[in-house]
Short mmCIF file of C-alpha atoms in Angstrom, two decimals:
data_model
loop_
_atom_site.label_atom_id
_atom_site.label_comp_id
_atom_site.label_asym_id
_atom_site.label_seq_id
_atom_site.Cartn_x
_atom_site.Cartn_y
_atom_site.Cartn_z
CA VAL A 1146 44.16 25.38 41.01
CA LEU A 1147 43.16 24.36 37.49
CA LEU A 1148 39.92 26.34 37.81
CA LEU A 1149 41.85 29.43 38.95
CA VAL A 1150 44.24 29.07 36.00
CA TYR A 1151 41.24 28.70 33.65
CA VAL A 1152 39.45 31.78 35.01
CA GLY A 1153 42.69 33.76 34.97
CA TYR A 1154 43.37 32.78 31.35
CA VAL A 1155 39.87 33.79 30.26
CA GLY A 1156 40.16 37.03 32.23
CA LEU A 1157 43.48 37.78 30.53
CA GLY A 1158 41.86 37.21 27.13
CA ALA A 1159 38.97 39.47 28.05
CA GLY A 1160 41.28 42.27 29.15
CA VAL A 1161 43.45 42.12 26.04
CA LEU A 1162 40.45 41.97 23.69
CA GLN A 1163 38.79 44.90 25.45
CA ALA A 1164 41.96 46.98 25.08
CA LEU A 1165 42.32 46.07 21.39
CA GLU A 1166 38.70 46.14 20.19
CA ARG A 1167 36.86 48.66 22.39
CA PRO A 1168 38.35 51.82 20.77
CA ALA A 1169 37.42 50.59 17.27
CA GLU A 1170 33.89 49.77 18.47
CA VAL A 1171 33.42 53.25 19.95
CA GLN A 1172 34.73 54.88 16.76
CA ALA A 1173 32.42 52.79 14.55
CA ALA A 1174 29.42 53.66 16.75
CA GLN A 1175 30.21 57.38 16.55
CA GLN A 1176 30.55 57.22 12.76
CA LEU A 1177 27.26 55.38 12.39
CA LEU A 1178 25.45 57.90 14.57
CA GLN A 1179 26.98 60.81 12.61
CA GLN A 1180 25.93 59.28 9.27
CA HIS A 1181 22.42 58.73 10.64
CA TRP A 1182 21.96 62.38 11.62
CA GLU A 1183 23.55 63.65 8.38
CA LEU A 1184 21.12 61.57 6.33
CA LEU A 1185 18.12 62.92 8.25
CA ALA A 1186 19.46 66.50 7.95
CA ASN A 1187 20.09 66.28 4.20
CA HIS A 1188 16.80 64.53 3.41
CA THR A 1189 14.15 66.30 5.45
CA CYS A 1190 11.38 64.11 3.99
CA LEU A 1191 12.75 61.15 5.96
CA ARG A 1192 11.47 60.49 9.44
CA GLY A 1193 13.51 58.92 12.19
CA PRO A 1194 11.16 56.00 13.03
CA ALA A 1195 10.64 55.14 9.34
CA LEU A 1196 14.39 55.15 8.71
CA GLN A 1197 14.92 52.94 11.74
CA ARG A 1198 12.37 50.42 10.45
CA LEU A 1199 14.07 50.41 7.02
CA ILE A 1200 17.49 49.80 8.62
CA GLU A 1201 16.11 46.93 10.71
CA GLY A 1202 14.45 45.44 7.63
CA ILE A 1203 17.70 45.61 5.65
CA ILE A 1204 19.62 43.96 8.50
CA GLN A 1205 17.05 41.16 8.76
CA ALA A 1206 17.01 40.63 4.99
CA TYR A 1207 20.81 40.47 4.89
CA LYS A 1208 20.81 37.83 7.62
CA SER A 1209 18.41 35.81 5.44
CA GLY A 1210 20.74 36.12 2.46
CA ILE A 1211 18.78 38.76 0.53
CA THR A 1212 20.60 41.83 -0.76
CA LEU A 1213 19.47 44.74 -2.90
CA GLN A 1214 20.92 45.03 -6.40
CA GLY A 1215 19.45 48.13 -8.00
CA ASN A 1216 15.72 47.51 -8.39
CA THR A 1217 16.04 43.74 -7.82
CA THR A 1218 17.11 41.44 -5.01
CA SER A 1219 19.64 38.62 -5.01
CA LEU A 1220 18.85 35.16 -3.67
CA GLY A 1221 20.97 32.05 -3.41
CA ARG A 1222 21.93 31.16 0.14
CA TRP A 1223 19.25 28.47 0.31
CA ASN A 1224 19.99 26.79 -3.02
CA PHE A 1225 21.31 23.21 -2.79
CA SER A 1226 24.95 24.26 -2.55
CA GLY A 1227 24.23 26.81 0.19
CA SER A 1228 21.95 24.38 2.05
CA PHE A 1229 24.62 21.66 1.86
CA PHE A 1230 27.21 24.01 3.34
CA PHE A 1231 24.75 25.04 6.09
CA SER A 1232 24.16 21.35 6.91
CA ILE A 1233 27.92 20.81 7.25
CA SER A 1234 28.28 23.86 9.52
CA ALA A 1235 25.36 22.61 11.66
CA ILE A 1236 26.52 19.04 12.36
CA THR A 1237 30.16 20.09 12.79
CA THR A 1238 28.89 22.61 15.43
CA ILE A 1239 30.70 25.48 13.69
CA GLY A 1240 27.45 27.46 13.56
CA TYR A 1241 28.60 30.63 11.80
CA GLY A 1242 25.35 32.41 12.73
CA ASN A 1243 25.11 34.28 9.42
CA LEU A 1244 22.33 31.97 8.20
CA SER A 1245 19.56 30.17 10.05
CA PRO A 1246 16.11 28.68 9.30
CA SER A 1247 13.32 31.25 9.31
CA THR A 1248 10.33 28.86 9.20
CA ALA A 1249 8.99 26.80 12.10
CA ALA A 1250 9.27 23.60 10.06
CA GLY A 1251 12.87 24.45 9.14
CA ARG A 1252 13.81 25.05 12.78
CA ILE A 1253 12.22 21.78 13.96
CA PHE A 1254 13.97 19.86 11.19
CA CYS A 1255 17.27 21.57 12.06
CA ILE A 1256 16.96 20.35 15.68
CA LEU A 1257 16.28 16.76 14.62
CA PHE A 1258 18.94 16.89 11.90
CA ALA A 1259 21.59 18.13 14.34
CA LEU A 1260 20.51 15.70 17.07
CA PHE A 1261 21.46 12.72 14.91
CA GLY A 1262 24.01 14.49 12.70
CA ILE A 1263 26.37 15.68 15.47
CA PRO A 1264 27.07 12.14 16.82
CA LEU A 1265 27.46 10.89 13.22
CA ASN A 1266 29.94 13.68 12.51
CA LEU A 1267 31.92 12.94 15.68
CA ILE A 1268 32.13 9.23 14.79
CA LEU A 1269 33.32 10.04 11.26
CA MET A 1270 35.86 12.59 12.49
CA ASN A 1271 37.19 10.07 15.02
CA GLU A 1272 37.60 7.46 12.28
CA ILE A 1273 39.37 9.95 9.98
CA GLY A 1274 41.64 11.03 12.84
CA GLN A 1275 42.49 7.41 13.68
CA LEU A 1276 43.31 6.71 10.02
CA MET A 1277 45.60 9.74 9.95
CA LEU A 1278 47.29 8.60 13.16
CA LEU A 1279 47.68 5.02 11.90
CA GLY A 1280 49.22 6.35 8.68
CA VAL A 1281 51.80 8.35 10.64
CA GLN A 1282 52.59 5.39 12.90
CA HIS A 1283 52.92 3.04 9.92
CA CYS A 1284 55.35 5.39 8.17
CA ALA A 1285 57.33 5.75 11.42
CA ARG A 1286 57.66 1.96 11.72
CA ARG A 1287 58.82 1.68 8.12
CA LEU A 1288 61.47 4.32 8.77
CA GLU A 1289 62.61 2.47 11.89
CA GLU A 1290 63.02 -0.69 9.79
CA VAL A 1291 65.06 1.09 7.13
CA PHE A 1292 67.13 3.39 9.35
CA PRO A 1293 68.37 2.64 12.89
CA TRP A 1294 66.85 5.83 14.31
CA GLN A 1295 64.24 4.37 16.65
CA LYS A 1296 62.72 7.33 18.54
CA LYS A 1297 63.98 9.86 15.99
CA ALA A 1298 61.92 8.19 13.25
CA SER A 1299 58.68 8.63 15.20
CA LEU A 1300 59.50 12.26 15.98
CA LEU A 1301 60.38 12.90 12.33
CA MET A 1302 57.07 11.46 11.07
CA LYS A 1303 55.03 13.42 13.61
CA THR A 1304 56.84 16.59 12.54
CA CYS A 1305 56.19 15.83 8.86
CA ALA A 1306 52.51 15.15 9.60
CA LEU A 1307 52.24 18.43 11.49
CA VAL A 1308 53.91 20.43 8.70
CA THR A 1309 51.82 18.71 6.00
CA GLY A 1310 48.63 19.45 7.93
CA LEU A 1311 49.66 23.06 8.43
CA LEU A 1312 50.18 23.43 4.68
CA LEU A 1313 46.99 21.65 3.57
CA PHE A 1314 44.58 23.03 6.16
CA LEU A 1315 45.92 26.39 7.37
CA LEU A 1316 48.65 27.87 5.15
CA LEU A 1317 47.52 27.08 1.57
CA PRO A 1318 43.69 27.54 1.83
CA PRO A 1319 44.02 31.33 2.46
CA LEU A 1320 45.47 31.61 -1.06
CA LEU A 1321 42.26 30.10 -2.46
CA PHE A 1322 40.13 32.39 -0.30
CA SER A 1323 42.12 35.41 -1.49
CA ASP A 1324 41.34 34.44 -5.10
CA LYS A 1325 37.65 33.55 -4.68
CA GLU A 1326 36.61 35.91 -1.85
CA GLY A 1327 39.00 38.84 -2.27
CA TRP A 1328 40.24 38.49 1.31
CA SER A 1329 43.76 39.26 2.43
CA TYR A 1330 45.99 36.34 3.43
CA GLU A 1331 45.60 37.27 7.10
CA GLU A 1332 41.80 37.22 6.79
CA GLY A 1333 41.90 33.84 5.03
CA PHE A 1334 44.19 32.35 7.69
CA TYR A 1335 41.93 33.75 10.43
CA TYR A 1336 38.86 32.22 8.74
CA SER A 1337 40.64 28.86 8.37
CA PHE A 1338 41.51 28.56 12.04
CA ILE A 1339 38.18 29.91 13.33
CA THR A 1340 36.35 27.40 11.10
CA LEU A 1341 38.45 24.28 11.78
CA SER A 1342 38.46 24.94 15.53
CA THR A 1343 34.60 25.16 15.32
CA ILE A 1344 34.64 28.59 16.96
CA GLY A 1345 32.71 29.93 13.96
CA PHE A 1346 32.24 33.63 14.73
CA GLY A 1347 30.53 34.19 11.37
CA ASP A 1348 32.29 37.46 10.57
CA TYR A 1349 33.94 35.73 7.59
CA VAL A 1350 31.99 33.08 5.66
CA ILE A 1351 32.73 31.80 2.18
CA GLY A 1352 30.38 32.22 -0.78
CA MET A 1353 28.39 35.13 0.65
CA ASN A 1354 29.56 38.00 -1.56
CA SER A 1355 26.75 38.78 -4.02
CA ASP A 1356 29.18 40.69 -6.23
CA ARG A 1357 31.25 37.56 -6.95
CA THR A 1358 30.55 34.48 -9.04
CA TYR A 1359 31.58 31.22 -7.40
CA PRO A 1360 32.26 27.92 -9.25
CA GLY A 1361 29.95 25.02 -8.50
CA TRP A 1362 32.70 22.91 -6.91
CA TYR A 1363 33.80 25.62 -4.49
CA LYS A 1364 31.55 24.97 -1.48
CA ASN A 1365 31.74 21.20 -1.92
CA VAL A 1366 35.55 21.25 -1.83
CA ILE A 1367 35.49 23.57 1.21
CA SER A 1368 33.08 21.17 2.95
CA LEU A 1369 35.59 18.33 2.51
CA TRP A 1370 38.39 20.63 3.67
CA ILE A 1371 36.40 21.39 6.83
CA LEU A 1372 35.79 17.71 7.56
CA PHE A 1373 39.40 16.54 7.16
CA GLY A 1374 40.84 19.75 8.60
CA MET A 1375 38.78 19.41 11.77
CA ALA A 1376 39.98 15.81 12.18
CA TRP A 1377 43.62 16.92 11.79
CA LEU A 1378 43.24 19.87 14.18
CA ALA A 1379 41.49 17.61 16.71
CA LEU A 1380 44.61 15.40 16.73
CA VAL A 1381 46.83 18.44 17.24
CA ILE A 1382 44.62 19.65 20.10
CA LYS A 1383 44.66 16.14 21.59
CA PHE A 1384 48.47 16.18 21.64
CA GLY A 1385 48.29 19.64 23.23
CA ILE A 1386 45.96 18.31 25.94
CA ASN A 1387 48.31 15.40 26.67
CA PHE A 1388 51.26 17.81 26.89
CA LEU A 1389 49.42 20.16 29.28
CA GLU A 1390 48.20 17.29 31.46
#
């Protein structure tokens, strides 16, 4: 029965997403094809195969973090700050997919790094989650000692912890992303949840806009936000699992 519910839920998601996203995908494909033929028609010196190779080269360069800026190119995704953020996204299993090692040595190291880093990350997240839970329980006991509420005190502290976590990890960070990335609040909230839940689609990633200047502390602070936010969301999901079971 549980398997049937699971398959039905996934099927429902697939049907809704197809209805919502398929028309936009078809429209984008038609526009791209129209722009392609208009470019070839207006610039007769271009040849189809050569243009296709250029497009593929640009796409590959963009995936590697290289963008054209006039007659120069911009680098920076593999500096220490970018590499540190990539390391965090690897061992937390977010895996945005917008950046990956391009050398054989880098890929081998990434495998070994993740092999030991993922268990280390899970242990640390479990410890952080337990500390958060102990803090909530301690505050609940103190309230029970001061006020004769008993069960209400525990419920109140859990509610406060939930609201505080929502503010710190989901509701306030989009304001920072709006300022530093130029995203809308909805885009920032979407990025926050997709990141902390480790879904990591990679359609929105911080610090990747070559037209913006980011402060040195930005990615480091976001790395800490990811670590503590994942621990908090894991607790929320755990409560959700217990409720469903």
